[in-house]
Amino acid sequence: ISRPLGAMELRDLISSAHKGDISTSALTQEILTYLAMFIRTQPSLFHGMLRLRVGLIIQVMASELARTLAIGADEATDRLLNLSPFETKNLLHHIMSGQEYGVTEAGYKCSIVSLPSCITSKSPSQSQITIHPSIDPELTGPSDPMVGSTHSSLEEADISDSRTGIWIRRRLLDGCLNRVPHGFYTRMWALLERCQGISVGGQLLSNTLTQEMTSGEMKFHLRCEAMLNTVPEPEFRQLVVEAIMVLILVVEYNVVQHLGGIIKVEDIVQTANYIFLQDQKSLSGDASLCCLSGNKSASCRASGGICGLFYDSAPSGTYGTMSYLVRAVCCVIDTIPGDGDIDCSVM
């Protein structure tokens, strides 16, 4: 939908998209209504988004219920279709805003409950409330230096548990919502000036576009987004966005004058994952239990053939995804010198 449509035309379009499924068509109409309400009252929720993929939003709402309630995909879809309009709106808002939430169950009825910003994996009882992991990256450990070592280790274990799944969930949500960093598409224009083109998902974004369109032109931004949307897996799409951000920083800080020919961004992500696994191997990290175990059935190879632990790594830090993507860019881009000093204080 790229222009206003009449009621009958819109209804027919939704019905054809869902192949006549009345329940999913009705849910789509609800979500479109709530999105229209949010964009009027809270436009900040839509920063970094150009087009909304309602089908993916429905999928991630179902997957969030499945993850939170520890149920199967089919049951989660059924629960989603049986949510009241208020709870559907509430769940959608929590997903778009990144707020933490819990789900209370009373029989087959589910209710979405807002939670404080800092929580642990402990729950007061096993009966009613299921706490969703935080996506707040600022979680900290105990501040009292006099806490005993046993108590401290238990607290660290709790914090580690609460962190598990934070970043893979954030990448999944941002990918489903088509969210990118501020000024991302405008900065991609400058990146295209320094190379022959960027390839993602078999689709090429040629540098000739810089001669046909301006950096702030909406048509250019839509072309860039259409290229990213060729990646079917939301988590992998967000790693592609992070890899492109590293390339943008290479250009903005003049690491090299030209990046060479066509850059295949998926190669950068795959190389970063390979370097990550090599570090895990040398450090006997958790990946030795999955992707490095040599047992295909134990491999956690998630979407795009990337280790699930890499998806769940924070961007910053020595072992963060950005660190590995920087190293991967240095391996993949031939014009970056193999020796000498490069100022990486920002990257």
Short mmCIF file of C-alpha atoms in Angstrom, two decimals:
data_model
loop_
_atom_site.label_atom_id
_atom_site.label_comp_id
_atom_site.label_asym_id
_atom_site.label_seq_id
_atom_site.Cartn_x
_atom_site.Cartn_y
_atom_site.Cartn_z
CA ILE A 1 0.00 0.00 0.00
CA SER A 2 1.75 3.14 -1.19
CA ARG A 3 -1.24 5.49 -1.51
CA PRO A 4 -4.62 6.02 0.19
CA LEU A 5 -7.15 3.36 -0.81
CA GLY A 6 -10.93 3.14 -0.55
CA ALA A 7 -12.52 0.80 1.99
CA MET A 8 -13.57 -1.85 -0.54
CA GLU A 9 -10.24 -1.78 -2.36
CA LEU A 10 -8.32 -2.06 0.90
CA ARG A 11 -10.49 -4.93 2.11
CA ASP A 12 -10.01 -6.84 -1.15
CA LEU A 13 -6.24 -6.28 -1.01
CA ILE A 14 -6.00 -7.61 2.56
CA SER A 15 -8.23 -10.58 1.75
CA SER A 16 -6.17 -11.54 -1.31
CA ALA A 17 -2.91 -11.21 0.65
CA HIS A 18 -4.17 -13.75 3.20
CA LYS A 19 -5.86 -15.97 0.60
CA GLY A 20 -9.32 -15.43 2.07
CA ASP A 21 -8.36 -16.34 5.68
CA ILE A 22 -10.95 -14.33 7.61
CA SER A 23 -9.18 -14.47 11.00
CA THR A 24 -5.79 -13.25 9.72
CA SER A 25 -7.46 -10.62 7.53
CA ALA A 26 -9.32 -9.26 10.56
CA LEU A 27 -6.08 -9.23 12.59
CA THR A 28 -4.33 -7.33 9.79
CA GLN A 29 -7.09 -4.71 9.79
CA GLU A 30 -6.72 -4.36 13.58
CA ILE A 31 -2.94 -3.91 13.35
CA LEU A 32 -3.26 -1.31 10.58
CA THR A 33 -5.73 0.58 12.76
CA TYR A 34 -3.39 0.49 15.77
CA LEU A 35 -0.38 1.53 13.66
CA ALA A 36 -2.39 4.52 12.44
CA MET A 37 -3.18 5.43 16.07
CA PHE A 38 0.47 5.09 17.14
CA ILE A 39 1.83 7.21 14.29
CA ARG A 40 -0.53 10.03 15.28
CA THR A 41 0.12 9.86 19.03
CA GLN A 42 3.71 8.50 19.22
CA PRO A 43 5.54 9.18 15.93
CA SER A 44 8.88 8.50 17.66
CA LEU A 45 8.04 4.76 17.56
CA PHE A 46 8.48 4.88 13.77
CA HIS A 47 11.92 6.53 13.63
CA GLY A 48 14.19 4.68 11.22
CA MET A 49 11.30 3.04 9.36
CA LEU A 50 10.16 3.76 5.80
CA ARG A 51 7.83 0.87 5.01
CA LEU A 52 6.06 -1.49 7.39
CA ARG A 53 5.74 -5.20 6.63
CA VAL A 54 2.52 -6.13 8.42
CA GLY A 55 2.92 -9.84 7.68
CA LEU A 56 6.29 -9.93 9.46
CA ILE A 57 4.86 -7.92 12.37
CA ILE A 58 2.14 -10.57 12.79
CA GLN A 59 4.78 -13.32 12.67
CA VAL A 60 6.93 -11.65 15.32
CA MET A 61 3.89 -11.07 17.58
CA ALA A 62 3.16 -14.80 17.41
CA SER A 63 6.82 -15.71 17.96
CA GLU A 64 6.96 -13.38 21.00
CA LEU A 65 3.97 -15.17 22.53
CA ALA A 66 5.57 -18.53 21.74
CA ARG A 67 8.86 -17.47 23.36
CA THR A 68 7.24 -15.86 26.40
CA LEU A 69 4.75 -18.64 27.14
CA ALA A 70 7.08 -21.48 26.02
CA ILE A 71 4.51 -22.89 23.62
CA GLY A 72 4.56 -24.10 20.03
CA ALA A 73 4.14 -21.87 16.98
CA ASP A 74 0.65 -23.14 16.12
CA GLU A 75 -0.64 -22.62 19.65
CA ALA A 76 0.96 -19.17 19.78
CA THR A 77 -0.81 -18.17 16.55
CA ASP A 78 -4.08 -19.40 18.04
CA ARG A 79 -3.44 -17.40 21.23
CA LEU A 80 -2.69 -14.29 19.16
CA LEU A 81 -5.94 -14.60 17.23
CA ASN A 82 -7.80 -15.00 20.53
CA LEU A 83 -6.30 -11.91 22.19
CA SER A 84 -8.77 -9.13 22.92
CA PRO A 85 -8.37 -5.96 20.81
CA PHE A 86 -6.91 -4.14 23.82
CA GLU A 87 -4.30 -6.84 24.48
CA THR A 88 -3.42 -7.02 20.77
CA LYS A 89 -2.80 -3.28 20.78
CA ASN A 90 -0.84 -3.58 24.03
CA LEU A 91 1.42 -6.35 22.67
CA LEU A 92 2.05 -4.42 19.44
CA HIS A 93 3.00 -1.30 21.40
CA HIS A 94 5.43 -3.20 23.63
CA ILE A 95 7.09 -4.78 20.59
CA MET A 96 7.48 -1.45 18.78
CA SER A 97 8.71 0.45 21.83
CA GLY A 98 11.05 -2.30 23.10
CA GLN A 99 9.47 -2.24 26.56
CA GLU A 100 9.73 -5.26 28.81
CA TYR A 101 6.52 -7.12 29.43
CA GLY A 102 5.07 -10.21 31.02
CA VAL A 103 2.10 -12.35 30.11
CA THR A 104 -0.45 -13.40 32.72
CA GLU A 105 -2.59 -16.43 32.02
CA ALA A 106 -6.04 -17.12 33.39
CA GLY A 107 -7.20 -20.27 31.69
CA TYR A 108 -6.92 -19.61 27.96
CA LYS A 109 -7.00 -15.83 28.41
CA CYS A 110 -3.72 -13.89 28.16
CA SER A 111 -2.99 -10.39 29.40
CA ILE A 112 0.08 -8.25 28.65
CA VAL A 113 1.67 -6.68 31.74
CA SER A 114 4.30 -3.93 31.69
CA LEU A 115 7.39 -4.61 33.78
CA PRO A 116 10.15 -2.42 35.31
CA SER A 117 13.20 -1.73 33.16
CA CYS A 118 15.58 -3.93 35.20
CA ILE A 119 14.53 -7.47 36.07
CA THR A 120 16.15 -10.81 36.72
CA SER A 121 15.14 -14.22 35.56
CA LYS A 122 13.65 -15.02 38.97
CA SER A 123 9.88 -15.12 39.23
CA PRO A 124 7.84 -14.99 42.43
CA SER A 125 5.98 -18.16 41.53
CA GLN A 126 5.58 -20.61 38.73
CA SER A 127 1.84 -20.05 38.44
CA GLN A 128 0.73 -16.92 36.62
CA ILE A 129 3.35 -14.61 35.21
CA THR A 130 6.00 -15.30 32.59
CA ILE A 131 8.69 -12.63 32.43
CA HIS A 132 10.12 -11.73 29.06
CA PRO A 133 13.90 -11.14 28.93
CA SER A 134 14.95 -7.51 29.00
CA ILE A 135 16.32 -5.83 25.90
CA ASP A 136 17.89 -3.10 28.05
CA PRO A 137 21.66 -3.27 27.35
CA GLU A 138 22.47 -1.36 30.55
CA LEU A 139 21.83 -4.25 32.95
CA THR A 140 24.44 -4.22 35.73
CA GLY A 141 25.56 -6.58 38.43
CA PRO A 142 25.40 -6.13 42.21
CA SER A 143 26.89 -2.83 43.38
CA ASP A 144 27.78 -3.78 46.97
CA PRO A 145 31.49 -4.62 47.09
CA MET A 146 31.04 -6.44 50.44
CA VAL A 147 28.76 -9.12 49.03
CA GLY A 148 30.16 -12.62 49.60
CA SER A 149 31.69 -14.52 46.72
CA THR A 150 28.98 -17.20 46.70
CA HIS A 151 26.17 -14.65 46.66
CA SER A 152 28.01 -12.63 44.01
CA SER A 153 28.42 -15.63 41.74
CA LEU A 154 24.71 -16.43 42.04
CA GLU A 155 23.82 -12.85 41.16
CA GLU A 156 26.16 -12.95 38.15
CA ALA A 157 24.53 -16.18 37.01
CA ASP A 158 21.09 -14.54 37.30
CA ILE A 159 22.24 -11.53 35.30
CA SER A 160 23.82 -13.79 32.68
CA ASP A 161 20.55 -15.70 32.37
CA SER A 162 18.56 -12.49 32.04
CA ARG A 163 20.89 -11.30 29.29
CA THR A 164 20.46 -14.46 27.23
CA GLY A 165 18.38 -13.76 24.15
CA ILE A 166 18.44 -9.97 24.55
CA TRP A 167 20.35 -9.07 21.40
CA ILE A 168 18.97 -11.75 19.10
CA ARG A 169 15.50 -10.56 20.10
CA ARG A 170 16.40 -6.93 19.47
CA ARG A 171 17.77 -7.79 16.02
CA LEU A 172 14.69 -9.87 15.25
CA LEU A 173 12.33 -7.04 16.21
CA ASP A 174 14.29 -4.32 14.39
CA GLY A 175 14.51 -6.52 11.29
CA CYS A 176 10.76 -7.19 11.29
CA LEU A 177 10.05 -3.47 11.74
CA ASN A 178 12.54 -2.43 9.00
CA ARG A 179 14.26 -0.17 11.54
CA VAL A 180 17.67 1.32 10.68
CA PRO A 181 19.96 3.84 12.45
CA HIS A 182 19.35 7.57 12.11
CA GLY A 183 20.44 8.95 8.72
CA PHE A 184 21.35 5.46 7.49
CA TYR A 185 20.10 5.77 3.90
CA THR A 186 21.53 9.28 3.46
CA ARG A 187 24.93 8.02 4.59
CA MET A 188 24.69 5.05 2.20
CA TRP A 189 24.77 7.56 -0.68
CA ALA A 190 28.27 8.68 0.41
CA LEU A 191 29.30 5.01 0.68
CA LEU A 192 28.20 4.35 -2.92
CA GLU A 193 30.43 7.22 -4.09
CA ARG A 194 33.48 5.30 -2.81
CA CYS A 195 32.79 1.93 -4.47
CA GLN A 196 31.29 0.47 -7.63
CA GLY A 197 28.23 -0.86 -5.85
CA ILE A 198 26.77 -2.76 -2.92
CA SER A 199 25.25 -6.22 -3.28
CA VAL A 200 22.76 -7.72 -0.82
CA GLY A 201 20.61 -10.78 -1.47
CA GLY A 202 21.68 -10.91 -5.10
CA GLN A 203 20.42 -7.38 -5.71
CA LEU A 204 22.90 -4.70 -6.75
CA LEU A 205 22.82 -1.06 -5.73
CA SER A 206 25.08 0.58 -8.30
CA ASN A 207 27.07 3.75 -7.70
CA THR A 208 25.42 5.23 -10.81
CA LEU A 209 22.46 5.99 -8.54
CA THR A 210 24.49 8.81 -7.01
CA GLN A 211 24.37 10.53 -10.42
CA GLU A 212 20.61 9.98 -10.79
CA MET A 213 19.37 10.76 -7.28
CA THR A 214 20.35 12.98 -4.36
CA SER A 215 21.27 11.64 -0.93
CA GLY A 216 18.09 12.96 0.69
CA GLU A 217 15.72 11.81 -2.05
CA MET A 218 12.98 9.46 -0.85
CA LYS A 219 13.25 7.43 -4.07
CA PHE A 220 16.88 6.66 -3.25
CA HIS A 221 15.99 5.67 0.33
CA LEU A 222 13.29 3.31 -0.93
CA ARG A 223 15.75 1.68 -3.36
CA CYS A 224 18.16 1.06 -0.49
CA GLU A 225 15.40 -0.38 1.69
CA ALA A 226 14.14 -2.60 -1.15
CA MET A 227 17.64 -4.07 -1.40
CA LEU A 228 17.70 -4.84 2.34
CA ASN A 229 14.26 -6.42 2.12
CA THR A 230 15.62 -9.10 -0.21
CA VAL A 231 17.03 -10.71 2.95
CA PRO A 232 14.19 -12.93 4.23
CA GLU A 233 15.58 -13.44 7.77
CA PRO A 234 15.05 -10.35 10.00
CA GLU A 235 18.04 -11.13 12.28
CA PHE A 236 20.40 -11.57 9.35
CA ARG A 237 19.06 -8.34 7.81
CA GLN A 238 20.09 -6.45 10.94
CA LEU A 239 23.62 -7.88 10.80
CA VAL A 240 23.73 -6.70 7.18
CA VAL A 241 22.72 -3.23 8.39
CA GLU A 242 25.51 -3.32 11.02
CA ALA A 243 28.04 -4.38 8.36
CA ILE A 244 26.97 -1.50 6.11
CA MET A 245 27.34 0.86 9.11
CA VAL A 246 30.98 -0.27 9.46
CA LEU A 247 31.53 0.49 5.75
CA ILE A 248 29.91 3.90 6.23
CA LEU A 249 32.30 4.65 9.10
CA VAL A 250 35.26 3.60 6.92
CA VAL A 251 34.14 6.24 4.41
CA GLU A 252 33.26 8.96 6.94
CA TYR A 253 36.63 8.70 8.69
CA ASN A 254 38.61 8.39 5.45
CA VAL A 255 40.28 5.10 6.35
CA VAL A 256 40.85 4.62 2.60
CA GLN A 257 40.01 6.80 -0.39
CA HIS A 258 38.21 4.08 -2.37
CA LEU A 259 36.67 0.73 -1.43
CA GLY A 260 37.18 -0.93 -4.79
CA GLY A 261 34.60 -2.90 -6.77
CA ILE A 262 31.21 -4.33 -5.85
CA ILE A 263 30.96 -5.13 -2.14
CA LYS A 264 29.02 -8.26 -1.22
CA VAL A 265 27.79 -7.45 2.27
CA GLU A 266 26.77 -11.04 3.06
CA ASP A 267 30.44 -12.06 2.60
CA ILE A 268 31.41 -9.57 5.32
CA VAL A 269 28.80 -11.00 7.72
CA GLN A 270 29.84 -14.59 6.99
CA THR A 271 33.53 -13.71 7.47
CA ALA A 272 32.72 -12.00 10.79
CA ASN A 273 30.90 -15.14 11.92
CA TYR A 274 33.91 -17.28 10.90
CA ILE A 275 36.30 -15.04 12.90
CA PHE A 276 33.90 -15.19 15.87
CA LEU A 277 33.92 -19.00 15.77
CA GLN A 278 37.72 -19.07 15.57
CA ASP A 279 37.90 -16.90 18.70
CA GLN A 280 35.36 -19.15 20.41
CA LYS A 281 37.49 -22.16 19.53
CA SER A 282 40.68 -20.65 20.95
CA LEU A 283 38.88 -19.51 24.12
CA SER A 284 36.82 -22.71 24.52
CA GLY A 285 33.69 -20.58 24.40
CA ASP A 286 30.05 -21.64 24.36
CA ALA A 287 30.14 -22.15 20.59
CA SER A 288 32.20 -25.29 21.25
CA LEU A 289 28.94 -26.88 22.42
CA CYS A 290 27.07 -26.07 19.22
CA CYS A 291 28.59 -24.91 15.94
CA LEU A 292 32.12 -26.08 16.83
CA SER A 293 31.08 -29.40 18.35
CA GLY A 294 31.37 -31.27 15.05
CA ASN A 295 27.88 -32.66 15.63
CA LYS A 296 25.47 -31.38 12.99
CA SER A 297 22.46 -32.12 15.18
CA ALA A 298 23.95 -29.94 17.97
CA SER A 299 24.78 -27.07 15.63
CA CYS A 300 22.78 -23.93 16.37
CA ARG A 301 23.28 -22.57 12.86
CA ALA A 302 20.47 -20.05 12.85
CA SER A 303 19.18 -18.05 9.88
CA GLY A 304 21.74 -17.32 7.19
CA GLY A 305 24.07 -20.03 8.53
CA ILE A 306 25.21 -17.74 11.36
CA CYS A 307 25.90 -19.04 14.87
CA GLY A 308 23.08 -18.17 17.25
CA LEU A 309 25.63 -16.93 19.80
CA PHE A 310 26.87 -14.38 17.28
CA TYR A 311 23.31 -13.11 16.79
CA ASP A 312 23.01 -12.80 20.56
CA SER A 313 26.24 -10.79 20.99
CA ALA A 314 26.10 -7.11 21.88
CA PRO A 315 27.42 -4.75 19.18
CA SER A 316 30.05 -3.11 21.41
CA GLY A 317 33.02 -4.55 23.26
CA THR A 318 36.07 -6.60 22.35
CA TYR A 319 33.91 -9.60 21.48
CA GLY A 320 30.98 -7.58 20.12
CA THR A 321 29.57 -7.94 16.63
CA MET A 322 30.94 -4.56 15.50
CA SER A 323 34.47 -5.64 16.45
CA TYR A 324 34.16 -8.79 14.33
CA LEU A 325 32.55 -6.88 11.46
CA VAL A 326 35.46 -4.40 11.45
CA ARG A 327 37.92 -7.30 11.25
CA ALA A 328 35.83 -8.90 8.50
CA VAL A 329 35.79 -5.65 6.48
CA CYS A 330 39.58 -5.54 6.70
CA CYS A 331 39.71 -9.11 5.33
CA VAL A 332 37.14 -8.68 2.56
CA ILE A 333 37.95 -5.17 1.26
CA ASP A 334 41.15 -5.40 -0.78
CA THR A 335 41.91 -1.68 -0.69
CA ILE A 336 42.36 -1.60 3.09
CA PRO A 337 46.12 -2.06 3.71
CA GLY A 338 47.22 -5.26 5.40
CA ASP A 339 49.87 -3.51 7.50
CA GLY A 340 50.62 -0.07 8.89
CA ASP A 341 48.63 2.03 11.36
CA ILE A 342 44.95 2.92 10.97
CA ASP A 343 43.14 5.10 13.50
CA CYS A 344 40.30 2.90 14.79
CA SER A 345 39.47 5.08 17.81
CA VAL A 346 35.91 5.59 16.58
CA MET A 347 35.35 2.16 15.03
#
